[in-house]
Coordinates of C-alpha atoms and ligand atoms in Angstrom, one line a residue:
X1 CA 0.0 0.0 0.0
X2 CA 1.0 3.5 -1.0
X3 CA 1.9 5.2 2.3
X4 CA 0.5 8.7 1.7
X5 CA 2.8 12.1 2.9
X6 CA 1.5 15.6 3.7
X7 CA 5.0 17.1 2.4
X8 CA 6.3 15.9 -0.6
X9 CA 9.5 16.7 -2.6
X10 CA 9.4 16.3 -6.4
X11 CA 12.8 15.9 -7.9
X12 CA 14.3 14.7 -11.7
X13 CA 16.6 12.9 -8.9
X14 CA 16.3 11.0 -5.7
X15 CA 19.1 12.3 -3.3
X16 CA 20.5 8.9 -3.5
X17 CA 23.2 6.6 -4.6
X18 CA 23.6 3.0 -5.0
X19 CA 27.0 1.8 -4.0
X20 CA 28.8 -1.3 -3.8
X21 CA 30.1 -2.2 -0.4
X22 CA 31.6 -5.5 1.4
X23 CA 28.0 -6.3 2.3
X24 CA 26.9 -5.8 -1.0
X25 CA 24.7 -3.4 -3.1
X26 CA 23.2 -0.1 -0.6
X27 CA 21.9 3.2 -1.1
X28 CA 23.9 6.4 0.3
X29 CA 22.9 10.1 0.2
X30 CA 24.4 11.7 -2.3
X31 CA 26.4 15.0 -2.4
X32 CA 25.3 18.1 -4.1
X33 CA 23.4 21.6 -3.7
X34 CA 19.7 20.2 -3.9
X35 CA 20.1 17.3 -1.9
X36 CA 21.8 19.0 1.0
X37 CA 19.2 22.2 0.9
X38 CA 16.0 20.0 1.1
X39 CA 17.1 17.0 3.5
X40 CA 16.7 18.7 6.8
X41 CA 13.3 20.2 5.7
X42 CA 12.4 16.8 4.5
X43 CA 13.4 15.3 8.1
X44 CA 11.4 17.6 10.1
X45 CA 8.5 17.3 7.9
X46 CA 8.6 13.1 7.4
X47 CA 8.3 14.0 3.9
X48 CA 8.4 11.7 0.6
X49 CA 10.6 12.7 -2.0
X50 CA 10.0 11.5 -5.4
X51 CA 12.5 11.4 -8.3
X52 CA 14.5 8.9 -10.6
X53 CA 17.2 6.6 -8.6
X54 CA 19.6 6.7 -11.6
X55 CA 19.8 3.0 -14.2
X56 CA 17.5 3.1 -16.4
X57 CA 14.4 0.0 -17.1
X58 CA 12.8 -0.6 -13.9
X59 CA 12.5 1.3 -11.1
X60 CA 13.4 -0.1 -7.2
X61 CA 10.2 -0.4 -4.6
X62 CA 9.8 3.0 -2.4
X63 CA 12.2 2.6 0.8
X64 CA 13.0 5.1 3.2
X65 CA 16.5 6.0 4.2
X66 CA 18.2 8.7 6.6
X67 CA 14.2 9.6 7.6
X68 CA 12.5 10.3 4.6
X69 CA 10.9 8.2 2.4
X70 CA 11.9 7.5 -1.5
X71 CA 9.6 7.2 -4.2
X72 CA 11.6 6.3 -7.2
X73 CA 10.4 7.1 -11.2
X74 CA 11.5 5.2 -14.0
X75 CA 13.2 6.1 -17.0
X76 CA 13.9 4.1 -19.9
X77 CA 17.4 4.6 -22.0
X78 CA 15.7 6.6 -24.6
X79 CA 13.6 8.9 -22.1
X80 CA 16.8 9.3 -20.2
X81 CA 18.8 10.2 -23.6
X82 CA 15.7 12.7 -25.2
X83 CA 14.5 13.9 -21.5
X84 CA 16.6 14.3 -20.0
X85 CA 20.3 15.0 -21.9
X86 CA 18.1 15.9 -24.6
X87 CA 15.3 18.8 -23.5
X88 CA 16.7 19.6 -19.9
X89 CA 20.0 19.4 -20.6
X90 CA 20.9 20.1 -24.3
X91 CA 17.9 23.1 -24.5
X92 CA 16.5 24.2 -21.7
X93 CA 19.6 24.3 -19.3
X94 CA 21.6 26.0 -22.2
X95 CA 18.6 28.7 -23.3
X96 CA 18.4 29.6 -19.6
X97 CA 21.6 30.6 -19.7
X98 CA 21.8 32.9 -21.6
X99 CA 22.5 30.5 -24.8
X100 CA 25.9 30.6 -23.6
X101 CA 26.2 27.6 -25.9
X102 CA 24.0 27.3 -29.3
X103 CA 20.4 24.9 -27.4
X104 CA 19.0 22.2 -29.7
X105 CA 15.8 22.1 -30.0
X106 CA 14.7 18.5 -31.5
X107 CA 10.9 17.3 -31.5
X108 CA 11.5 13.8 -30.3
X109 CA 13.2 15.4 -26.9
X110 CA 10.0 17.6 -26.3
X111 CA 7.5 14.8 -26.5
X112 CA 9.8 12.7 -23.9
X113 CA 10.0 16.0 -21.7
X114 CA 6.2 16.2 -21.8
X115 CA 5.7 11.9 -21.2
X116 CA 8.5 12.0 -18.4
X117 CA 7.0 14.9 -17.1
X118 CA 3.3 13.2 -16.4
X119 CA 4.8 10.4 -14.9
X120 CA 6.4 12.3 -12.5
X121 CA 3.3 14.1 -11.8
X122 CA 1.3 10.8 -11.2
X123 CA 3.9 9.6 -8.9
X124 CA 3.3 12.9 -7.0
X125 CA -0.6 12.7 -7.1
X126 CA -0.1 9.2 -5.9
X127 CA 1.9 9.8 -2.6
X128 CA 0.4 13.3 -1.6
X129 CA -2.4 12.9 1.1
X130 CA -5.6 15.3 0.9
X131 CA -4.4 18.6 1.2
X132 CA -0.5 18.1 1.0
X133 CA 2.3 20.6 0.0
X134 CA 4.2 19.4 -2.8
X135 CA 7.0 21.0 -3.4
X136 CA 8.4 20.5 -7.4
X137 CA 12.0 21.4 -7.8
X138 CA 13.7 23.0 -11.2
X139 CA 14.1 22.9 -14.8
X140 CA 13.9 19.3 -15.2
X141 CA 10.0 19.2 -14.4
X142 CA 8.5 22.4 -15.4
X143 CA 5.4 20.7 -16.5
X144 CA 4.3 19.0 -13.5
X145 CA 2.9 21.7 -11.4
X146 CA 0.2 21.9 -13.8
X147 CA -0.6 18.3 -14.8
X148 CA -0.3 17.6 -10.8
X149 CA -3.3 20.9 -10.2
X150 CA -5.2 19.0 -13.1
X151 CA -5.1 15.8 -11.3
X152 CA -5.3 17.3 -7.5
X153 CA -6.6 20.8 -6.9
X154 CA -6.9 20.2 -3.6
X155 CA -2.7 20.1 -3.3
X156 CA -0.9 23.1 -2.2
X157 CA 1.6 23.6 -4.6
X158 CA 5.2 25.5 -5.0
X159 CA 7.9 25.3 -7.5
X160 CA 11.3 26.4 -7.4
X161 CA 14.0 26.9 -10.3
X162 CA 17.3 26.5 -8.8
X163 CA 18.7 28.2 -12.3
X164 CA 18.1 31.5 -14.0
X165 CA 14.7 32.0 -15.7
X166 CA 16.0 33.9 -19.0
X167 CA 14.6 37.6 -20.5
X168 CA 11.5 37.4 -22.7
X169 CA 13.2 38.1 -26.0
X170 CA 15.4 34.3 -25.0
X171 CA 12.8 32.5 -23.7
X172 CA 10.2 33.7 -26.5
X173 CA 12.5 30.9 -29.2
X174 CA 11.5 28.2 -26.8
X175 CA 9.5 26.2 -29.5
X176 CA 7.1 24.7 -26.7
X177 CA 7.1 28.4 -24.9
X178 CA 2.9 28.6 -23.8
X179 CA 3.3 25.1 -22.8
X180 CA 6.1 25.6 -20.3
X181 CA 4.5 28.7 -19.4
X182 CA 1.7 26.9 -18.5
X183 CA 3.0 24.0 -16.6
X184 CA 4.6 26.4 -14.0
X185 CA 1.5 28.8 -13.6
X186 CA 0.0 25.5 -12.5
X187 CA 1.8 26.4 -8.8
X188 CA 0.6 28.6 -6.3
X189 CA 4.1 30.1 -5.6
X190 CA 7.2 30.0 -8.3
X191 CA 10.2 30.4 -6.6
X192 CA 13.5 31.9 -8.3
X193 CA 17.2 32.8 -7.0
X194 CA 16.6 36.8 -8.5
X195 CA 14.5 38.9 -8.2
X196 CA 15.4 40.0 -11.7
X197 CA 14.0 36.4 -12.8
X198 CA 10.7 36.5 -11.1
X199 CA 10.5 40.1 -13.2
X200 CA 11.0 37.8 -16.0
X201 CA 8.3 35.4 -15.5
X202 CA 5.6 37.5 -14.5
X203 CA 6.2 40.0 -17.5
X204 CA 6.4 36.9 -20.1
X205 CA 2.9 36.0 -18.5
X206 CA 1.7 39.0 -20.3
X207 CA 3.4 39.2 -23.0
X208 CA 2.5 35.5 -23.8
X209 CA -0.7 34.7 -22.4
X210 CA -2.0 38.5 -21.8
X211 CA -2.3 37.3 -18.0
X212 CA -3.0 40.5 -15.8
X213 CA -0.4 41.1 -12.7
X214 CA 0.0 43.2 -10.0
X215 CA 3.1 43.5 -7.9
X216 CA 4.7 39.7 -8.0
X217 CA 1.2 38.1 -8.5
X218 CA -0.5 37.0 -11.3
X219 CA -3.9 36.4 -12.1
X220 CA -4.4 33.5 -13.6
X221 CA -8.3 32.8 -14.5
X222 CA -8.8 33.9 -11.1
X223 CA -6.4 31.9 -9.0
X224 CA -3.6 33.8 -7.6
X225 CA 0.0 32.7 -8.6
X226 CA 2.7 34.1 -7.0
X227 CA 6.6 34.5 -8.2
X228 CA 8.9 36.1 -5.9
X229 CA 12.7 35.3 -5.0
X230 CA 14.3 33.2 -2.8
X231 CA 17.9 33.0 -3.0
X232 CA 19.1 29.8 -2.1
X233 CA 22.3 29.0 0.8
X234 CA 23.9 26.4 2.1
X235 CA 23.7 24.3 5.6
X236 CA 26.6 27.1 7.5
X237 CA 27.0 25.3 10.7
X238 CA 27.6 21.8 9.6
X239 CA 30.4 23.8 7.3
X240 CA 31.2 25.5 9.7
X241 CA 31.9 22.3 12.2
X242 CA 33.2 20.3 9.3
X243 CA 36.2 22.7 9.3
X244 CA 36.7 22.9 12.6
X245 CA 37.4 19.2 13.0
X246 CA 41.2 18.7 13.5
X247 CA 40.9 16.3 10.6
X248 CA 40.0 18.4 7.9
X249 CA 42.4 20.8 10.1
X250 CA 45.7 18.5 9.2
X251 CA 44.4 17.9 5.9
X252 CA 44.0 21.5 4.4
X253 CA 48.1 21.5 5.8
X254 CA 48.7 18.4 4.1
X255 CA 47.5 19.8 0.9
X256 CA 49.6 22.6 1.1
X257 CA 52.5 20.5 1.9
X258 CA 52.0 18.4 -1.0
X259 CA 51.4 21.7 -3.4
X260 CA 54.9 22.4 -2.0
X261 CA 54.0 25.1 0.5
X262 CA 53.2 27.7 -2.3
X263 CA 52.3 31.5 -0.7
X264 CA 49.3 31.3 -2.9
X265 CA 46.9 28.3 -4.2
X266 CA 44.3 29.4 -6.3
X267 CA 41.0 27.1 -6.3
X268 CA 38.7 26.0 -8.7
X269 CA 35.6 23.6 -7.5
X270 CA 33.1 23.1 -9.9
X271 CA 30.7 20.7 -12.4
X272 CA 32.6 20.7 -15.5
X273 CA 30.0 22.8 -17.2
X274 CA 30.5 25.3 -20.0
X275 CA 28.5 27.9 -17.8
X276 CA 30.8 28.1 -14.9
X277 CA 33.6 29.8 -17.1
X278 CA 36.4 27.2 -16.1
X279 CA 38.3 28.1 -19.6
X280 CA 38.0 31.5 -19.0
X281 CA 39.5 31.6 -15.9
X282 CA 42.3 29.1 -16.6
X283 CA 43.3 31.5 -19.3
X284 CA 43.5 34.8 -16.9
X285 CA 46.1 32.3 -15.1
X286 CA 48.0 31.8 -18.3
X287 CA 48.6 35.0 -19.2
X288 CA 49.1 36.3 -15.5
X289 CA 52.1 33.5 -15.8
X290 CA 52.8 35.0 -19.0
X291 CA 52.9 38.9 -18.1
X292 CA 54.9 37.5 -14.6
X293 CA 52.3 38.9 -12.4
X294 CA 52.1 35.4 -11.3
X295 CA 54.9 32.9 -11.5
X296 CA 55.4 29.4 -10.6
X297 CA 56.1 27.4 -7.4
X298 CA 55.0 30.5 -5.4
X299 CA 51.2 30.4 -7.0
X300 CA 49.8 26.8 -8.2
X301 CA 46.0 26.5 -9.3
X302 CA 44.0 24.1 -8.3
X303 CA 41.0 23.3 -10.4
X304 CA 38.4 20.6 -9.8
X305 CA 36.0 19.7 -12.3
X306 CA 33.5 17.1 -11.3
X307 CA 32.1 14.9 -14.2
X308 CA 28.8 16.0 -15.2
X309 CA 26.7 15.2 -18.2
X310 CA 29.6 13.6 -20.2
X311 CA 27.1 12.0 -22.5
X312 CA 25.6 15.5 -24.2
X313 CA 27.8 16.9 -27.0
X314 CA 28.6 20.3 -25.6
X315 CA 29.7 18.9 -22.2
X316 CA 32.5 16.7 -24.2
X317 CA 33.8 19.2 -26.2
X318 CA 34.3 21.4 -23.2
X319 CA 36.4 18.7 -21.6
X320 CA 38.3 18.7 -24.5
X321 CA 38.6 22.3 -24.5
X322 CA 39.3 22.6 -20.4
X323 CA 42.2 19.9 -20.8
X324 CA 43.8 21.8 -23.9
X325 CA 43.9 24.4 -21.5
X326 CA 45.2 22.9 -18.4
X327 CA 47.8 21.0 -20.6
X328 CA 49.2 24.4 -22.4
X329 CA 49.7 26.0 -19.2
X330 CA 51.2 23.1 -17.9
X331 CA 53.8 23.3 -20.8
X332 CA 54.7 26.4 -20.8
X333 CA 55.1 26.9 -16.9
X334 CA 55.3 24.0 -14.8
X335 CA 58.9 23.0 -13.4
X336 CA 59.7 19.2 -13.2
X337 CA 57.9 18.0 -10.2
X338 CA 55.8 21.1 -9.9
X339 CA 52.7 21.5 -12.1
X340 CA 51.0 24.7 -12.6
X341 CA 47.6 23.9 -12.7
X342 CA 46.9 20.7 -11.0
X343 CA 43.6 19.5 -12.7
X344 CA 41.6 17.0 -11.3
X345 CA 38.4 15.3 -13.0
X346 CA 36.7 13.8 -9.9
X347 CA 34.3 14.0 -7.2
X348 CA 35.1 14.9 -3.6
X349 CA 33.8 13.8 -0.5
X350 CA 32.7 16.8 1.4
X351 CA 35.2 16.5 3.7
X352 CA 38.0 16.7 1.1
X353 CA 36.1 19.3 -0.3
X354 CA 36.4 21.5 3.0
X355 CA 40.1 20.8 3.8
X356 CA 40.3 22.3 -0.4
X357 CA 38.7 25.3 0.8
X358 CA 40.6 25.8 4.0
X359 CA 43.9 25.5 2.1
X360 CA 43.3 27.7 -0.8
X361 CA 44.3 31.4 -0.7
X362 CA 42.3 32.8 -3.6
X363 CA 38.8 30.7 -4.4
X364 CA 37.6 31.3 -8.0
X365 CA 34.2 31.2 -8.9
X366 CA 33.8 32.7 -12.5
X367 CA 30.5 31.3 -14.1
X368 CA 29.1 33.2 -17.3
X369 CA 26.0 32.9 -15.5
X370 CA 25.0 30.7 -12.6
X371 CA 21.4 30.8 -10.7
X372 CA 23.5 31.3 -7.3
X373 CA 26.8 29.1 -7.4
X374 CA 26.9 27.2 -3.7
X375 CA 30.7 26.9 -4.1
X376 CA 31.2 30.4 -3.5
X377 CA 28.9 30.3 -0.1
X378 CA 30.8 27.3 1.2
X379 CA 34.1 28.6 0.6
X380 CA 32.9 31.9 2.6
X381 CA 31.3 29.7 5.3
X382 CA 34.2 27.6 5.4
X383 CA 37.0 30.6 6.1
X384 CA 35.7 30.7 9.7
X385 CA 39.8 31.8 10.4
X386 CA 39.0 34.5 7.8
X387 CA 41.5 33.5 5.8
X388 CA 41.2 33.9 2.5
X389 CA 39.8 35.8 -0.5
X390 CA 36.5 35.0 -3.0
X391 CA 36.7 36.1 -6.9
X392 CA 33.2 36.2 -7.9
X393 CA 31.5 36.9 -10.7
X394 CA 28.9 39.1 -11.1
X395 CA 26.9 36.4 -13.4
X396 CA 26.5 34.3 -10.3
X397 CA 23.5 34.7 -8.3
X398 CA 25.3 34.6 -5.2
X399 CA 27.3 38.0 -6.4
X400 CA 23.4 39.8 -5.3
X401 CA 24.9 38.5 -1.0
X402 CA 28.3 38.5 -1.0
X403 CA 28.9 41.9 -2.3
X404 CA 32.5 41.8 -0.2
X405 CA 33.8 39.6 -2.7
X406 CA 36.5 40.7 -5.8
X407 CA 33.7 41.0 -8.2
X408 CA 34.1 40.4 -11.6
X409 CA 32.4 40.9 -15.6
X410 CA 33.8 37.3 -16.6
X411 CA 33.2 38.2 -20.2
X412 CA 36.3 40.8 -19.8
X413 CA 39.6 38.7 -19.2
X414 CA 41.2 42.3 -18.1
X415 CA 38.6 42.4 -15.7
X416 CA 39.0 39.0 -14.6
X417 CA 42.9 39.3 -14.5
X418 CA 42.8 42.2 -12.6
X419 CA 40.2 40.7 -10.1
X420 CA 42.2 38.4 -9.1
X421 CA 45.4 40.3 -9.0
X422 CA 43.7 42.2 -6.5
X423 CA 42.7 39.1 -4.1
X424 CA 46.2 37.9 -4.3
X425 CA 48.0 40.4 -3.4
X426 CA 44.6 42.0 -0.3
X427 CA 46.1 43.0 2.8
X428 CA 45.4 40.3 5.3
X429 CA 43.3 43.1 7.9
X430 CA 41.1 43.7 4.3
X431 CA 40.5 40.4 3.6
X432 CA 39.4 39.2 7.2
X433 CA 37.3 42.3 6.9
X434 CA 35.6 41.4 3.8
X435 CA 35.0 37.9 4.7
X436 CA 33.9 38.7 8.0
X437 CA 30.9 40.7 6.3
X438 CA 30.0 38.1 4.4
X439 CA 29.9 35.5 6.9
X440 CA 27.7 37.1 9.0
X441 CA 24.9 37.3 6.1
X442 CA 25.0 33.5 5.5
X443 CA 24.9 32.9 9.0
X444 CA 21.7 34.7 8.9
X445 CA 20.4 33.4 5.4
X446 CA 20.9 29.8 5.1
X447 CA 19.2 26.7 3.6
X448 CA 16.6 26.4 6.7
X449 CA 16.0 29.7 6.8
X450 CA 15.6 29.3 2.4
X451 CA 13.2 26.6 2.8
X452 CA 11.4 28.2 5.7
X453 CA 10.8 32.1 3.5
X454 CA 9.5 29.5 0.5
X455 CA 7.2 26.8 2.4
X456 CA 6.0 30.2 5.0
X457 CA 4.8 32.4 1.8
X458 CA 3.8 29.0 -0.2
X459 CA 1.1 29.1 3.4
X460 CA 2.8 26.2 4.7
X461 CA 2.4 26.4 9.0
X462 CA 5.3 25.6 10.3
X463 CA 6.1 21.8 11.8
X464 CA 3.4 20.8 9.3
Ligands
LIG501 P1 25.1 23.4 -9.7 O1 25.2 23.9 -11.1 O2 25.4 21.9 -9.6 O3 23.7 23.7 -9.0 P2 26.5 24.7 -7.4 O4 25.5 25.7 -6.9 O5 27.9 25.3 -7.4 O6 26.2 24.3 -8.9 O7 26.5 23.4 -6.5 C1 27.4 22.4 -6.7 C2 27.5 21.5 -5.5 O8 28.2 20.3 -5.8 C3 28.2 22.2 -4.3 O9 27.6 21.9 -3.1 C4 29.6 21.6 -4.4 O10 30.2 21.5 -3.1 C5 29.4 20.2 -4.9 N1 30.5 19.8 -5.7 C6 31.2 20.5 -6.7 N2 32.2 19.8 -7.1 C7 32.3 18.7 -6.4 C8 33.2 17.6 -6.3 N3 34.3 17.4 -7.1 N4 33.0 16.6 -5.4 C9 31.9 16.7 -4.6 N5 31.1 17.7 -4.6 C10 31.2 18.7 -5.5 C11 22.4 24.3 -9.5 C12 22.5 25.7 -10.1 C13 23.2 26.6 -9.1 C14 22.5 26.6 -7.8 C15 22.3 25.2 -7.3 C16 21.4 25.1 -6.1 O11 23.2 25.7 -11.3 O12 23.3 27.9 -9.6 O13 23.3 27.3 -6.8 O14 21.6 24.4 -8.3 O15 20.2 25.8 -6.3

């Protein structure tokens, strides 16, 4: 029997991963922004979240792990190619971007969007009890706020876009634009990381389907939808005591050590995805090494690009392109035994991941644009010695908070250069002042305090 939830979590993935262990095949929480954003609220509330478990064919029975409850949705190894690498991934998550790169837009992908997109909606109407919240999370699954209203008007229903909801002129060469349009309006509150994207969506509403607005709410046949922002953060106190632990203590010196005790490191943490300008930054470093701003053992970058989507075509070709890079700069500027940019194509525990932070003198986060960028909050949040100095661009949502940081345009490499010129070389007493600044906002605005502004103006009474 279904076992029914009053909060549920709608998600193109389950915050899972099956691993193989000594006692065989288990499922772990996985790392990653969305996953460590919702999990507390999904805790408190004994929530369901529902979303696809990763392997394609069938999908595993509902189980519960770390107190929630897991709902899996199959995909099949076409839907997962046209859905999901095809319309999220190779249209919607480039147009949304500012068609950084070129989207494709094929017909096969949309029907499989709109197919996947119902299922995941059924699933939802399935485990929500009378009356529940259901929560539907990003650009994955855009449709299912309406097709879930359809279904269940009785549902209380909010959506959030954890990515940037594009100008009218870029969203207007969506081919399936009313439709999308549509999907979300099914919510009662659509969430965004800007304010300047809730703009967006409630000015396309007009423009598109001549709905009236006032303020942030629209008027849509008479039921009120709201947009508004929420800027998303990060879970600051377990960073916060992750870092403090003398073992991520000794291994931020142990990293350094085995840099070779340079006086700066530069980091790099990100997906390897063409929108968080990993090329472009890599390149300011070249030529800094070339002009001898910068020169080699006493700086080292450290850049970690996590594998992400290595199945859609622009994704490959930007590995390509990344390891041209790294590899240049490597041959022009390392010394035998010392490498200039130490590149590394893997994923971190978040333990590593902290000590990374801890050790690195100059933290580069340089996306072209970004809906907020959570690398640059837990490098901030992780400088509890106020150490350290942030390069941000001003793409990234997060540049809106942490206005303390070396902001930079990442489409001018002068800029970008200069930038981080400047966070090399800040006077310690400026640096602990900048950061301190900046702490204290994320102390005051993190992920509880996100999901508790969102579920509080979706109407959700608290401990529900
Ligand atoms: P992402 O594009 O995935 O998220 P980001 O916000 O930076 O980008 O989150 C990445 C997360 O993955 C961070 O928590 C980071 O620590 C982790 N991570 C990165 N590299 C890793 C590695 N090698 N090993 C382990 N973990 C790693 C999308 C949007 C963002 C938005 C988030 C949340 O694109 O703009 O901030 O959702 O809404």
């Amino acid at each position: 029997m279904t076992v029914r939830s009053s909060f549920v979590v709608v998600a193109n993935r389950l915050p899972v991963d099956e691993v193989t262990t000594s006692q065989g095949r288990e499922w772990r929480r996985s790392p990653g922004g969305l996953v460590t954003a919702l999990h507390p609220v999904l805790v408190e509330h004994r929530g369901t979240w529902v979303g696809w478990a990763g392997g394609t064919g069938d999908a595993p029975e509902p189980f519960e792990l770390d107190g929630i409850r897991l709902h899996p949705v199959p995909l099949s190894a076409e839907e997962l190619e046209r859905y999901y690498e095809g319309s999220s991934n190779a249209t919607i998550w480039p147009l949304y971007h500012d068609a950084v790169e070129t989207p494709v837009f094929k017909r096969r992908w949309r029907e499989a969007y709109r197919m996947v997109n119902q299922r995941f909606a059924d699933a939802a109407a399935e485990v929500a009890a009378e009356g529940a919240t259901v929560w539907v999370q990003d650009y994955q699954l855009q449709l299912v706020p309406a097709m879930l209203r359809e279904q269940r008007p009785d549902l209380r229903i909010g959506f959030f876009l954890h990515i940037p909801f594009p100008p009218i002129e870029l969203f207007m060469q969506m081919p399936v634009r009313a439709e999308i349009l549509r999907g979300l309006l099914g919510a009662d509150l659509v969430g965004f990381q800007q304010r300047l994207a809730a703009q967006n969506f409630v000015r396309l509403a007009r423009h598109l389907l001549g709905l009236r607005y006032e303020g942030q709410v629209i008027d849509v046949d008479g039921r009120p939808v709201r947009a508004g922002a929420f800027p998303i953060s990060i879970d600051v106190k377990e960073m916060e005591a992750m870092v403090a632990t003398p073992e991520v203590q000794a291994r931020a010196k142990q990293i350094r050590e085995e840099l070779g005790n340079p006086k700066t490191i530069i980091l790099g943490v990100d997906r390897l995805d063409y929108t968080k300008g990993i090329e472009l930054r890599l390149k300011a470093f070249r030529e800094l090494l070339a002009d001898r701003k910068l020169t080699v053992p006493e700086a080292v970058m450290v850049q970690v690009a996590t594998p992400s989507r290595e199945r859609v075509e622009h994704y490959q070709a930007l590995r390509v392109k990344v390891e041209r890079e790294v590899g240049r700069i490597n041959g022009e500027f390392a010394k035998v035994g010392v490498p200039a940019v130490h590149y590394l194509h893997q994923s971190y525990s978040r333990s590593e991941l902290a000590a990374l932070y801890l050790a690195a003198d100059v933290m580069m986060v340089t996306p072209l644009r970004d809906g907020m960028n959570l690398v640059a909050k837990e490098y901030v949040a992780a400088r509890a010695d106020t150490g350290g100095a942030l390069v941000l661009s001003e793409f990234a949502g997060a540049a809106t908070e942490l206005r303390q940081s070396f902001l930079c345009n990442p489409h001018d490499p002068d800029g970008v250069k200069d930038a981080l010129i400047r966070a090399v070389h800040v006077e310690p007493v400026e640096a602990r002042r900048r950061m301190r600044i900046m702490q204290r906002h994320l102390r005051s605005h993190d992920v509880r305090q996100w999901a508790k502004s969102f579920l509080s103006t979706l109407g959700v009474p608290e401990n529900e």
